[in-house]
Structures are given as C-alpha cells and as structure tokens.
Coordinates of N, CA, C and O in Angstrom, one line a residue:
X1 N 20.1 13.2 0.9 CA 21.5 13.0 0.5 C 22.4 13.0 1.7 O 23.5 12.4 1.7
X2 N 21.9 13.8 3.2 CA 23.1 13.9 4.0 C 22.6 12.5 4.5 O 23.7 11.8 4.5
X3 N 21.6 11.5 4.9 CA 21.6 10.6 5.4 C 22.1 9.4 4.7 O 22.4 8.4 5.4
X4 N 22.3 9.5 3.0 CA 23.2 8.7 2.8 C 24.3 9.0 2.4 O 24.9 8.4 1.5
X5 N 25.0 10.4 3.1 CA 26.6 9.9 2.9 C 26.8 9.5 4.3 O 27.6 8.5 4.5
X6 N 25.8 10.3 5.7 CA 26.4 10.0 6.7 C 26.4 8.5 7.1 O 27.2 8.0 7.9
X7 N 25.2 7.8 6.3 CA 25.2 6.3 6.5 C 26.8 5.8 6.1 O 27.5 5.2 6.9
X8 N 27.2 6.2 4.7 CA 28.6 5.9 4.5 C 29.6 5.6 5.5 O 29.9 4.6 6.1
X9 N 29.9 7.1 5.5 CA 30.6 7.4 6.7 C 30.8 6.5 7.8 O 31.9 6.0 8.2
X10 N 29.3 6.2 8.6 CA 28.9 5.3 9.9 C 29.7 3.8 9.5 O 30.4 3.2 10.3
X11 N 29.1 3.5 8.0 CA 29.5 1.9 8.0 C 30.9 2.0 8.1 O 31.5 1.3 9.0
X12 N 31.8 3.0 7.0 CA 33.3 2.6 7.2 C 34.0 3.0 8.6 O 34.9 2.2 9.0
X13 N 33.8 4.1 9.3 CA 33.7 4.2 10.6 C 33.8 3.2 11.5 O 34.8 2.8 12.1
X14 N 32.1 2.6 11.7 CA 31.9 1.6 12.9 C 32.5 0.1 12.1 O 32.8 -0.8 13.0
X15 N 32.6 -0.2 11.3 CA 33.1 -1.9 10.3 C 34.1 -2.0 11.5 O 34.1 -3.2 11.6
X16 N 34.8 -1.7 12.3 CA 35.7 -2.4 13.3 C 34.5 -3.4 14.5 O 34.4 -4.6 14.7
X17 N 33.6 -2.2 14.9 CA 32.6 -2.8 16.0 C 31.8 -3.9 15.3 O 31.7 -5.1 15.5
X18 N 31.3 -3.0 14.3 CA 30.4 -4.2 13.2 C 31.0 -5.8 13.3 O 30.4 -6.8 13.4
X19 N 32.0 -5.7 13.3 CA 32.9 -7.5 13.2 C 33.2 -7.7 14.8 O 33.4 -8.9 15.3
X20 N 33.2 -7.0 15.2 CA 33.2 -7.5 16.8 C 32.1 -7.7 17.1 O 32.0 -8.7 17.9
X21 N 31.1 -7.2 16.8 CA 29.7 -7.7 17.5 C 29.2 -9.0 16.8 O 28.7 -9.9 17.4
X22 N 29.3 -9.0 15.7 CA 29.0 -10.4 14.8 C 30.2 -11.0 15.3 O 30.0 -12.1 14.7
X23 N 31.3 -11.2 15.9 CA 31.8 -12.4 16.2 C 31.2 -12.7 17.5 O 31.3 -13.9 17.7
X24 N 30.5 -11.7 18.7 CA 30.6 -12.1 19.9 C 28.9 -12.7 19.5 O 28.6 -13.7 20.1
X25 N 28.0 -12.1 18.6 CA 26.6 -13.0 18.6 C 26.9 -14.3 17.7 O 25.8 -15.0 17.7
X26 N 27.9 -15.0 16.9 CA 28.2 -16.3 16.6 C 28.5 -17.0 17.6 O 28.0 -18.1 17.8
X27 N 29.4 -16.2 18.5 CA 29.6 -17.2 19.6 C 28.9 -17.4 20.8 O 29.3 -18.4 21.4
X28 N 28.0 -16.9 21.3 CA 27.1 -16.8 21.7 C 25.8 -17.3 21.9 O 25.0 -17.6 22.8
X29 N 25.8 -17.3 20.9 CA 24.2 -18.3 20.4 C 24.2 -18.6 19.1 O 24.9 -18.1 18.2
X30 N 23.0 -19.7 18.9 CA 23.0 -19.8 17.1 C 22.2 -19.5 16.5 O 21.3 -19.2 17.3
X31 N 22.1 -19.3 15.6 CA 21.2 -18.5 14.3 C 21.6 -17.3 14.0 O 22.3 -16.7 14.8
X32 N 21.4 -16.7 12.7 CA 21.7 -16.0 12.0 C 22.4 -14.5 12.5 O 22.0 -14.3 13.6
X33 N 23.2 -13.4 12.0 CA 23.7 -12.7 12.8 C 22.7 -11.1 12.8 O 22.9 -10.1 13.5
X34 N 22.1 -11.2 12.1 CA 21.3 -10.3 12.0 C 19.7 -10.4 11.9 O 19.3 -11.5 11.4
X35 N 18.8 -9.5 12.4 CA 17.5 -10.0 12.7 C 16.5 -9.2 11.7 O 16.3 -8.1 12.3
X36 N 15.8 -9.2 10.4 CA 15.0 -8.7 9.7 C 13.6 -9.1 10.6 O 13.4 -10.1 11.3
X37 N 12.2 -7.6 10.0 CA 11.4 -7.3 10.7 C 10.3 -6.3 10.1 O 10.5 -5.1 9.9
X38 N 9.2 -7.0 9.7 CA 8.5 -6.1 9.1 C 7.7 -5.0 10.0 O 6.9 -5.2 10.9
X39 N 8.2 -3.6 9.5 CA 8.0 -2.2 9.9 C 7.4 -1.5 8.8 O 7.3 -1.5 7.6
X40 N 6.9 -0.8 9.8 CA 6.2 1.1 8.6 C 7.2 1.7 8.2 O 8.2 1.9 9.0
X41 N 7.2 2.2 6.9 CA 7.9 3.3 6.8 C 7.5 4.2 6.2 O 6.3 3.9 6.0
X42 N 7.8 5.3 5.7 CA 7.4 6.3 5.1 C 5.7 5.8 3.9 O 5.5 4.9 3.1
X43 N 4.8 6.9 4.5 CA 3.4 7.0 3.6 C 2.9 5.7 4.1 O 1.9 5.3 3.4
X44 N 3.3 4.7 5.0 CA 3.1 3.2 5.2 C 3.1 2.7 4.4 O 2.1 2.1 4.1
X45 N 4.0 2.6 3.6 CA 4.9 1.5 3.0 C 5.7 0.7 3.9 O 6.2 1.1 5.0
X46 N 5.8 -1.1 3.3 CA 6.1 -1.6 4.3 C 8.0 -1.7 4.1 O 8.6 -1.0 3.3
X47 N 8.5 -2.5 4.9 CA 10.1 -2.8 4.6 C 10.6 -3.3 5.9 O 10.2 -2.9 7.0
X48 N 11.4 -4.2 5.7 CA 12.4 -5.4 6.4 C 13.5 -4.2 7.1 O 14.5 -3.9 6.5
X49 N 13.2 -3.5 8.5 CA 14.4 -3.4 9.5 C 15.6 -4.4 9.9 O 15.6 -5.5 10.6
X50 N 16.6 -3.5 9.3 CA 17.5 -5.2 10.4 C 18.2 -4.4 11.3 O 18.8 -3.4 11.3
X51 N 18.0 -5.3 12.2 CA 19.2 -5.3 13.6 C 19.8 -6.2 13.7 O 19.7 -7.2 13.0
X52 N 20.7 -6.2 14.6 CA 21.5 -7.4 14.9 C 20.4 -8.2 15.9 O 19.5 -7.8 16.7
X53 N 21.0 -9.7 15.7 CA 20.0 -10.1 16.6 C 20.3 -10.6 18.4 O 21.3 -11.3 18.7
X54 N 19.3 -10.1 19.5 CA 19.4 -10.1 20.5 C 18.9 -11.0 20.9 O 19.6 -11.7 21.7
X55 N 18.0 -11.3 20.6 CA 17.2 -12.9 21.2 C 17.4 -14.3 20.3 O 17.6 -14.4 19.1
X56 N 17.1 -15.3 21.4 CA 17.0 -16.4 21.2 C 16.3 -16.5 19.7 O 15.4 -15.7 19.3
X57 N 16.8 -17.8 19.0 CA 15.8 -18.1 17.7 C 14.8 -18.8 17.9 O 14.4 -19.4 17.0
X58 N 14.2 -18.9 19.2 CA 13.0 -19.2 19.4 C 12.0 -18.5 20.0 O 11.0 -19.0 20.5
X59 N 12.2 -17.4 19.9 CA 11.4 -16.1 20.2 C 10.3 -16.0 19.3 O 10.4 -16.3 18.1
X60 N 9.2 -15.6 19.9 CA 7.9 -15.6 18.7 C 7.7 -14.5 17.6 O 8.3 -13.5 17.9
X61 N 7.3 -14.5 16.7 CA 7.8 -13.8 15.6 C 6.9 -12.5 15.8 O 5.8 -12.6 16.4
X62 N 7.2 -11.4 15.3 CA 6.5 -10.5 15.3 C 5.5 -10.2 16.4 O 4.3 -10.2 16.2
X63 N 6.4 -10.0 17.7 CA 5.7 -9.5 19.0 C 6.5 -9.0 19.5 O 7.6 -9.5 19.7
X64 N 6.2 -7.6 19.9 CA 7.7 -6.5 20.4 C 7.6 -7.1 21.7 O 6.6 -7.6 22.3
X65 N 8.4 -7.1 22.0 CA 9.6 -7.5 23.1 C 8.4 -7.4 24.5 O 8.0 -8.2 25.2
X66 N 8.2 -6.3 24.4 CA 7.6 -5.9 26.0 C 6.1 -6.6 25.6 O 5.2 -6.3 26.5
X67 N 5.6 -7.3 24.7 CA 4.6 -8.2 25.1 C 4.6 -9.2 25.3 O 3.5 -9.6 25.8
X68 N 5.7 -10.2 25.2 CA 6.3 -11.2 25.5 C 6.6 -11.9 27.3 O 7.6 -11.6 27.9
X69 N 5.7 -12.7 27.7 CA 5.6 -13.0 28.9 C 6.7 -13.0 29.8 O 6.7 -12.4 30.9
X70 N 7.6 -13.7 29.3 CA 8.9 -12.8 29.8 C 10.0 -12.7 29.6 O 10.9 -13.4 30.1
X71 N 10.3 -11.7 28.6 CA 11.0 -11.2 27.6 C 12.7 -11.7 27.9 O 13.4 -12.3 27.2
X72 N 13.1 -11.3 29.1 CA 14.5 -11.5 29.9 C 15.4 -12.7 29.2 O 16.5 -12.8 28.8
X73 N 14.1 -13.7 29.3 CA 14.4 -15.6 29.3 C 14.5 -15.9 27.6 O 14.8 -17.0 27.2
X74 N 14.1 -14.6 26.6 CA 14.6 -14.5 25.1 C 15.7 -13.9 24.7 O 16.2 -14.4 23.7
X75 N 16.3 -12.8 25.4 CA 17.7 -12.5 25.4 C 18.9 -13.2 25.6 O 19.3 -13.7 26.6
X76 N 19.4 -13.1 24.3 CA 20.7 -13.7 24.9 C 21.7 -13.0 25.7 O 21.5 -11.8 25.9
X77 N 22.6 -13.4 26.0 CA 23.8 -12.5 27.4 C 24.5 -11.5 26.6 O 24.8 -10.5 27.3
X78 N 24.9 -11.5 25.0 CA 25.0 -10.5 24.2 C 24.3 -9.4 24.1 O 24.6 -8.2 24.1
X79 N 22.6 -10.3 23.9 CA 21.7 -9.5 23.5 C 21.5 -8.5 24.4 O 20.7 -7.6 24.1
X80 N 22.2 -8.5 25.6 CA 21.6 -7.7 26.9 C 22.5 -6.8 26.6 O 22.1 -5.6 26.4
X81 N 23.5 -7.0 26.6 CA 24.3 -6.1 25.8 C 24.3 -5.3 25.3 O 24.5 -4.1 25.6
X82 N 24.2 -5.8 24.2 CA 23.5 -4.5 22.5 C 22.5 -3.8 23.0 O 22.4 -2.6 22.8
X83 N 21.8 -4.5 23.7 CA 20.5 -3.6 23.8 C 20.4 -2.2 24.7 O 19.8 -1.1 24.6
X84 N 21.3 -2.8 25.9 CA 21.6 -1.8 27.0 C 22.6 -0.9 26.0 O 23.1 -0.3 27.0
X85 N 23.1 -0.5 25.2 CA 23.9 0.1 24.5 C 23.4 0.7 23.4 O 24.0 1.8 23.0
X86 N 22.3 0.1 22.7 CA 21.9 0.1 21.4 C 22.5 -0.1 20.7 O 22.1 0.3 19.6
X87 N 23.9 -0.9 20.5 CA 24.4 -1.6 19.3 C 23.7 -2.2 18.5 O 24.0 -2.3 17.3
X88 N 22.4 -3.0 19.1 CA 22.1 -3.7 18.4 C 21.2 -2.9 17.1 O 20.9 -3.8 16.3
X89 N 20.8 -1.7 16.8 CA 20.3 -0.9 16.1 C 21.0 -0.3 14.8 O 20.4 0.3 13.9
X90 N 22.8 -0.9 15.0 CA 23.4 -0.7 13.7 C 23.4 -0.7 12.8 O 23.8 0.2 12.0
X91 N 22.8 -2.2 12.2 CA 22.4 -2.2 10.6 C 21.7 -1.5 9.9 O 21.6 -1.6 8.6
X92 N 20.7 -0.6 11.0 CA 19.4 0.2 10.4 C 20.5 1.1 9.2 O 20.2 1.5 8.1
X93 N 21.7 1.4 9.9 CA 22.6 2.2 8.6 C 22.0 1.6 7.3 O 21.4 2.4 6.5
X94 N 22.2 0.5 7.2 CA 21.3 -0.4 5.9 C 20.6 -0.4 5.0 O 20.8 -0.7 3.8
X95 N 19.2 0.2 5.9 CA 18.4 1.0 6.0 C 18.1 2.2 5.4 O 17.1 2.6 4.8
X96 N 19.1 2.8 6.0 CA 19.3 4.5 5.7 C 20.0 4.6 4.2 O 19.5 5.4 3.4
X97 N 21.0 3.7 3.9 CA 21.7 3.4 2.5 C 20.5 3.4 1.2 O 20.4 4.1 0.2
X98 N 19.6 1.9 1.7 CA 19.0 2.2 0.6 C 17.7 2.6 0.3 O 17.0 2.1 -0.5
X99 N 17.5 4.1 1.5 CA 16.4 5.1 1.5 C 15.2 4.7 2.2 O 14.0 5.1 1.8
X100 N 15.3 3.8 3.1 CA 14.0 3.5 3.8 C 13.9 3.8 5.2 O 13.0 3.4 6.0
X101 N 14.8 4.5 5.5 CA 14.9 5.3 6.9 C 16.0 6.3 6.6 O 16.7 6.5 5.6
X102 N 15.8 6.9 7.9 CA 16.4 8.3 7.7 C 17.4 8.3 8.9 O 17.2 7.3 9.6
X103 N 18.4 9.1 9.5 CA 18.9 8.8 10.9 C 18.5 9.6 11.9 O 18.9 9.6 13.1
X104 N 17.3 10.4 11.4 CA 16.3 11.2 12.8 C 15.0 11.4 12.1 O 14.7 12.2 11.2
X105 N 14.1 10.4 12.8 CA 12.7 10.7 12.9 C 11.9 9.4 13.9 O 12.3 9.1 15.0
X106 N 10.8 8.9 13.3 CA 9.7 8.4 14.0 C 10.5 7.0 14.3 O 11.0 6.4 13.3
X107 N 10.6 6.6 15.2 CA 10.8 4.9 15.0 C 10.0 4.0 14.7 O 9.2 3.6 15.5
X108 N 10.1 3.7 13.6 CA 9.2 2.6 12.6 C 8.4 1.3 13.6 O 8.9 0.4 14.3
X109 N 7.1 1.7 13.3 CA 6.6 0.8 14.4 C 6.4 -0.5 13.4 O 6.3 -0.5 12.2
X110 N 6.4 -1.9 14.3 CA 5.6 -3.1 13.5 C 4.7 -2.9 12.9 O 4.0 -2.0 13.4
X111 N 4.1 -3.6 11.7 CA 3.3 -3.6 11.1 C 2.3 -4.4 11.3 O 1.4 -4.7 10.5
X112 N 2.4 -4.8 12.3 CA 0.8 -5.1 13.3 C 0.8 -4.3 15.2 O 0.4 -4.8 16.2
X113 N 1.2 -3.0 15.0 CA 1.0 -2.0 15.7 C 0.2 -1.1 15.5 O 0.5 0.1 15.3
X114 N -1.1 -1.7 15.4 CA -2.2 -0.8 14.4 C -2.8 0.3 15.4 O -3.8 0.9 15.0
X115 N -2.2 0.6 16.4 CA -3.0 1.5 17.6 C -1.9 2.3 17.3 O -2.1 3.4 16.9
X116 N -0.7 2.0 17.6 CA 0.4 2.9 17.3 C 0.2 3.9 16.1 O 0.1 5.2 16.1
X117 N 0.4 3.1 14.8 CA 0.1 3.5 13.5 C -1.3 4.7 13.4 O -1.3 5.9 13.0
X118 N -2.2 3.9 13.8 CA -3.7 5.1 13.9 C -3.4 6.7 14.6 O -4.0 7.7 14.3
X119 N -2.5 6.8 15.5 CA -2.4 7.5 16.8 C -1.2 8.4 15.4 O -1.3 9.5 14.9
X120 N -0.2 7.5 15.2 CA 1.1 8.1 14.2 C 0.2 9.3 12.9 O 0.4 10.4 12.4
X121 N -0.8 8.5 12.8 CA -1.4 9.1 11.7 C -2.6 10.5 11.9 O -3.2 10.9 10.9
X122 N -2.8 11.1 13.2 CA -3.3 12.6 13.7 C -2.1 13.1 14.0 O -2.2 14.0 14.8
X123 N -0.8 12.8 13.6 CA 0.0 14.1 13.9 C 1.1 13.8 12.6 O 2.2 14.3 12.8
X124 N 1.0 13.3 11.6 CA 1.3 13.5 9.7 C 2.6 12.9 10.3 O 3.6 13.1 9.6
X125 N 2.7 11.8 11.7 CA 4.6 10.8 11.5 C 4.3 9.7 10.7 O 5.2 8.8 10.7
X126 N 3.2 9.3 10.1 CA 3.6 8.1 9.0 C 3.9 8.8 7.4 O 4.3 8.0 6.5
X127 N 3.8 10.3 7.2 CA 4.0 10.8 6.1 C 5.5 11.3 6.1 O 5.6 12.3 5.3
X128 N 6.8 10.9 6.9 CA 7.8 11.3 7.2 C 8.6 10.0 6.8 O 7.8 9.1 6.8
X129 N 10.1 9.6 6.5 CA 11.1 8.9 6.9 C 10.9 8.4 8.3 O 10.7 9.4 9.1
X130 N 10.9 6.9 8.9 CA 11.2 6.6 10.1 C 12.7 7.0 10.2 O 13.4 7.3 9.2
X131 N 13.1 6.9 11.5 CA 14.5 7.1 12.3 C 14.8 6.1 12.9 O 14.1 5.4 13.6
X132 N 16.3 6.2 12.7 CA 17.4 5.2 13.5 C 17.2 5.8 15.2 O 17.1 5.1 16.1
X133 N 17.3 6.8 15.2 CA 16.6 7.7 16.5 C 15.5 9.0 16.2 O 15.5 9.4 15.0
X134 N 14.7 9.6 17.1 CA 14.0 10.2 17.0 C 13.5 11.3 18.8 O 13.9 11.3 19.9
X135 N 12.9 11.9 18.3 CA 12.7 13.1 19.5 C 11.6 12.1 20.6 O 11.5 12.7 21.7
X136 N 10.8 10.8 20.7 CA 10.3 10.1 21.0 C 11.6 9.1 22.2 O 11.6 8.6 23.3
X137 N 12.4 9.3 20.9 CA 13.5 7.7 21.5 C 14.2 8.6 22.9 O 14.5 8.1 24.0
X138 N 14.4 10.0 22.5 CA 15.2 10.3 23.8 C 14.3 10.8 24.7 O 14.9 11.0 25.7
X139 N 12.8 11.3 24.8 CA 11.9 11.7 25.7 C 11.3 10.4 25.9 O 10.3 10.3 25.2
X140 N 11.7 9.2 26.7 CA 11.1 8.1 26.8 C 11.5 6.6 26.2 O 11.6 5.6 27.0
X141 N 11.5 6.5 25.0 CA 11.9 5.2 24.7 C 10.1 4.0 24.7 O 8.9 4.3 24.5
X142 N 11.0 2.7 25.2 CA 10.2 2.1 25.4 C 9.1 2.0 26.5 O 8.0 1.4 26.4
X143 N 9.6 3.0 27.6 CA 8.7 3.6 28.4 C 7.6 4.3 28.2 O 6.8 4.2 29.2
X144 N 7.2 5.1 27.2 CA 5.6 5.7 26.5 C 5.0 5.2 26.3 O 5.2 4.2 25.5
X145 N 3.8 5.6 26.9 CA 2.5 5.3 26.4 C 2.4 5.6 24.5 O 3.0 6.4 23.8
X146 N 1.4 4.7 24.0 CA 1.1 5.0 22.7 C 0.7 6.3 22.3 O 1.1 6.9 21.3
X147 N 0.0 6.8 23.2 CA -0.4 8.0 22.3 C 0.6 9.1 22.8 O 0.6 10.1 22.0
X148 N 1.6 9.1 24.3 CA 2.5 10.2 24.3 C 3.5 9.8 23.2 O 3.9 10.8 22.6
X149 N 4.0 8.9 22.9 CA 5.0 8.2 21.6 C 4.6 8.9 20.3 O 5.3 9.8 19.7
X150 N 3.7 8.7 20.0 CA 2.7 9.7 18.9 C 2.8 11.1 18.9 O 3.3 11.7 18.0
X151 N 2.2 11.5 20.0 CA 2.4 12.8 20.2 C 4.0 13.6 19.9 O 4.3 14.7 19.4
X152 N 4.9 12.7 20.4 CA 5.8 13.1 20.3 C 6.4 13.3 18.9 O 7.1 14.2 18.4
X153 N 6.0 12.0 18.4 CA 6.7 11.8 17.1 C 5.9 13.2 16.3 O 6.6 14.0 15.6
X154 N 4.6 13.4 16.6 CA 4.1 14.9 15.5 C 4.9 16.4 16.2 O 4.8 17.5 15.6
X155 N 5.4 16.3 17.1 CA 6.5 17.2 17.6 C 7.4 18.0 17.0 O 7.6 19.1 16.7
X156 N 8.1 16.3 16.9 CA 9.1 16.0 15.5 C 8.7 16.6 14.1 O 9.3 17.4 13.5
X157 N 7.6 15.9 13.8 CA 7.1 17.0 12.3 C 7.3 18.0 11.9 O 7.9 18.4 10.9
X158 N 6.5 18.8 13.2 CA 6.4 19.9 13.3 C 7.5 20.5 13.1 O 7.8 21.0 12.0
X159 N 8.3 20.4 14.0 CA 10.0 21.1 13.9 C 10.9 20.6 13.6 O 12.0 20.8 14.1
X160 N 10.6 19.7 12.4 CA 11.9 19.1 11.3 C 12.7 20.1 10.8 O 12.1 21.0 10.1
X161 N 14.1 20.2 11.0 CA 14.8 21.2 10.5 C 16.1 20.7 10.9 O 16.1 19.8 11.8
X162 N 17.7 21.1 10.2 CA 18.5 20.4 10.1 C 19.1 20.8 11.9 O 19.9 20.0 12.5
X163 N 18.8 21.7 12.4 CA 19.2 22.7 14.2 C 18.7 21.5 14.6 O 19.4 20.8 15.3
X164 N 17.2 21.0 14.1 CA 16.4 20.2 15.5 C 16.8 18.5 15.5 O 16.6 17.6 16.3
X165 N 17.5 18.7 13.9 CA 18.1 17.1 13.8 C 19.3 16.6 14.6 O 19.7 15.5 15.0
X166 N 20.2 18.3 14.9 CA 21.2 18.0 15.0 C 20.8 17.9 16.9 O 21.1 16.8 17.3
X167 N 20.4 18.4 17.5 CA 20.0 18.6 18.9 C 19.4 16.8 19.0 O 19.8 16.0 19.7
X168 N 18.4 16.7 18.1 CA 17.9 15.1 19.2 C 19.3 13.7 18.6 O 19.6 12.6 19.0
X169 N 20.1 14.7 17.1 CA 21.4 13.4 17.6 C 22.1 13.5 18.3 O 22.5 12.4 18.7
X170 N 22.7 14.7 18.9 CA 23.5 15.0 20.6 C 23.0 14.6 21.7 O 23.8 14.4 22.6
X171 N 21.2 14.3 21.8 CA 20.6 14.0 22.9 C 20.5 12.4 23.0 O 20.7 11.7 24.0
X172 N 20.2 12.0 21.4 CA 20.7 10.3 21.6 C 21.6 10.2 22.1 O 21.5 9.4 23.1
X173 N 22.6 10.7 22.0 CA 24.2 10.0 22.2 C 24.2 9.9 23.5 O 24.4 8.9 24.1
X174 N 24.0 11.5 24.2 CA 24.0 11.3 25.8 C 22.9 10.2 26.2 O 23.1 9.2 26.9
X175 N 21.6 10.4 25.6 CA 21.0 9.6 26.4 C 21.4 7.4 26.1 O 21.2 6.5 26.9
X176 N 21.9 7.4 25.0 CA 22.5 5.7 25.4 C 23.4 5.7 26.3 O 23.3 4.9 27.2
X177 N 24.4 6.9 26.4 CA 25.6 6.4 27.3 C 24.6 6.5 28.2 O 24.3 5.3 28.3
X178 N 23.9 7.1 29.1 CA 23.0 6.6 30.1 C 21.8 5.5 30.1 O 20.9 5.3 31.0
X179 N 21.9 4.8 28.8 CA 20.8 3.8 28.8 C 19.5 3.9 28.8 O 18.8 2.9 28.6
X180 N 19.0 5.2 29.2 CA 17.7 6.0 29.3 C 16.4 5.1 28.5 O 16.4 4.9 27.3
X181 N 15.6 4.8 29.2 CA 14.3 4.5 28.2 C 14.2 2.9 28.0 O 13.2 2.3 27.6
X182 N 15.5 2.3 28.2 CA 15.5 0.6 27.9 C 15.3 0.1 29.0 O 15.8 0.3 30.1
X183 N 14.0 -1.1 28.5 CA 13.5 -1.6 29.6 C 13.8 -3.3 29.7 O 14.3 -3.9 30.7
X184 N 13.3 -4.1 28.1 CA 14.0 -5.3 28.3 C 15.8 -5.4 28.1 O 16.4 -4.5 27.3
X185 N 16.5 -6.2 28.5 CA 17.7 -6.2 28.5 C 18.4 -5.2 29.2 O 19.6 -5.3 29.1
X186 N 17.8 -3.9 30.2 CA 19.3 -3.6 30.6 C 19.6 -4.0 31.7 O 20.3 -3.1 32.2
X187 N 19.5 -5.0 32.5 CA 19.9 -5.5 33.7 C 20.6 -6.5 33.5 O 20.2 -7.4 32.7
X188 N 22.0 -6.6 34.3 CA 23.1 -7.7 33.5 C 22.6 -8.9 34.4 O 23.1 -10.0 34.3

C-alpha cells in the first residue's frame, strides 16, 4: 500500500520533469518516448518495464547495454543524460502503480539473464517484489559481478524492514547525485 501511494505522490510530484524529459527525447531523436522490456518479477513472473528511452531505435533488442559492442554509439545525447542521472528510470513508478515492482528491492533482471536469475534464486530475491532501487544498485550498480549482485540482493531479503527501506532510499539519492555505479552513458 505505501508503494502505491508513494508511486502517487512521485507521479503528481515529478509530472513537471516527466514533460520535460519527453519533450527533450522527441526532440532529440525518433521513436517512441518510452522504452518497454521484458523483465523478472516477483516468483518469476514475467512483465514489460518501462523506461524512458535512451538509445537509438536501432539498438538490438533485448541485450543489456554493457553487452553491446559499443554501447556509447547507441545512446542518444539525451540518453547520456537520463542515464548519468537516472531519470531515465521514472516510469518504473508505472510499474510500482500497477503492483509489479516495488520502490526498494532486487532490480528486475532480463528475462534471458538466466545466470543472474539462477544465482537470484540461492538467496530467495526472485521470491520478493523487484525495485525501482535496491541495496545492490547503491553497493555497485552496473559494476558487479553476477554473483556479488546476487549476493547482495539476498542481503536485501534478509533485512527487509521498513528502517532498511528507508536507509537504501537516502543512499540512492546520495548515490545518483554522484552518479556511482553507471558505466554506459556517464561520460558527456
């Protein structure tokens, strides 16, 4: 219940940035203003993440970023943007509205991340809500290895409580304003 009022809240809240950032990815580049994405979510069940979209619409489909030969030359000048920021992560509110994420837990891996997923599943983070952020995203990010990513996310499990929710959302915040953990897109 607190994740969807605070989703509430977020949308009427951020709806100023929301239209600023969808006017600067129209102008910017073309294709659509938001990017759906099949992800894990709770018990692995599957569901469409959306973000805003950062890359080119000719980016290959369902290949996270850092496999991509060279990811840089898929970004658009926006997209470097959002990403160094994490704006681009906003719609997951979306998400959180109609109960397929939560705003603190595992970050929902792709659904052909089957090494990730195997590894999620010895520490009980596929039997949890994924997260808009998580105890994973601010010890690391894109930077972890699979199985410390894992490890961490059963961390998380372990000490789910509303103290440990509120601690890794104060530690997101500091850690975007320092950008911590992003590897494609944060170099302008």
């Amino acid at each position: 219940m607190l994740d969807f009022f605070l989703s509430i809240l977020g949308i009427v809240v951020l709806s100023p940035v929301f239209l600023v950032l969808i006017t600067c990815i129209k102008l910017d580049s073309k294709g659509p203003v938001l990017f759906k994405q099949r992800r894990i979510g709770k018990d692995k069940s599957e569901f469409y993440i959306l973000k805003f979209r950062t890359m080119k619409i000719d980016t290959p489909k369902d290949t996270p970023t850092h496999l991509l030969k060279d990811p840089e030359t898929y970004i658009t000048r926006v997209g470097k943007f959002m990403r160094k920021t994490s704006l681009d992560e906003l719609p997951q509110i979306i998400n959180i509205l109609k109960g397929e994420m939560s705003i603190i837990g595992p970050r929902p891996s792709l659904w052909n991340q089957y090494d990730l997923i195997a590894e999620r599943d010895k520490y009980g983070a596929n039997s949890i809500y994924p997260g808009l952020t998580g105890w994973a995203q601010i010890n690391g990010r894109d930077e972890l290895p699979i199985e410390v990513k894992a490890k961490l996310d059963g961390v998380y499990v372990e000490k789910m409580s509303l103290l440990f929710d509120l601690k890794v959302f104060f530690m997101t915040i500091a850690s975007v304003a320092k950008s911590e953990g992003v590897v494609e897109g944060k170099n302008n």
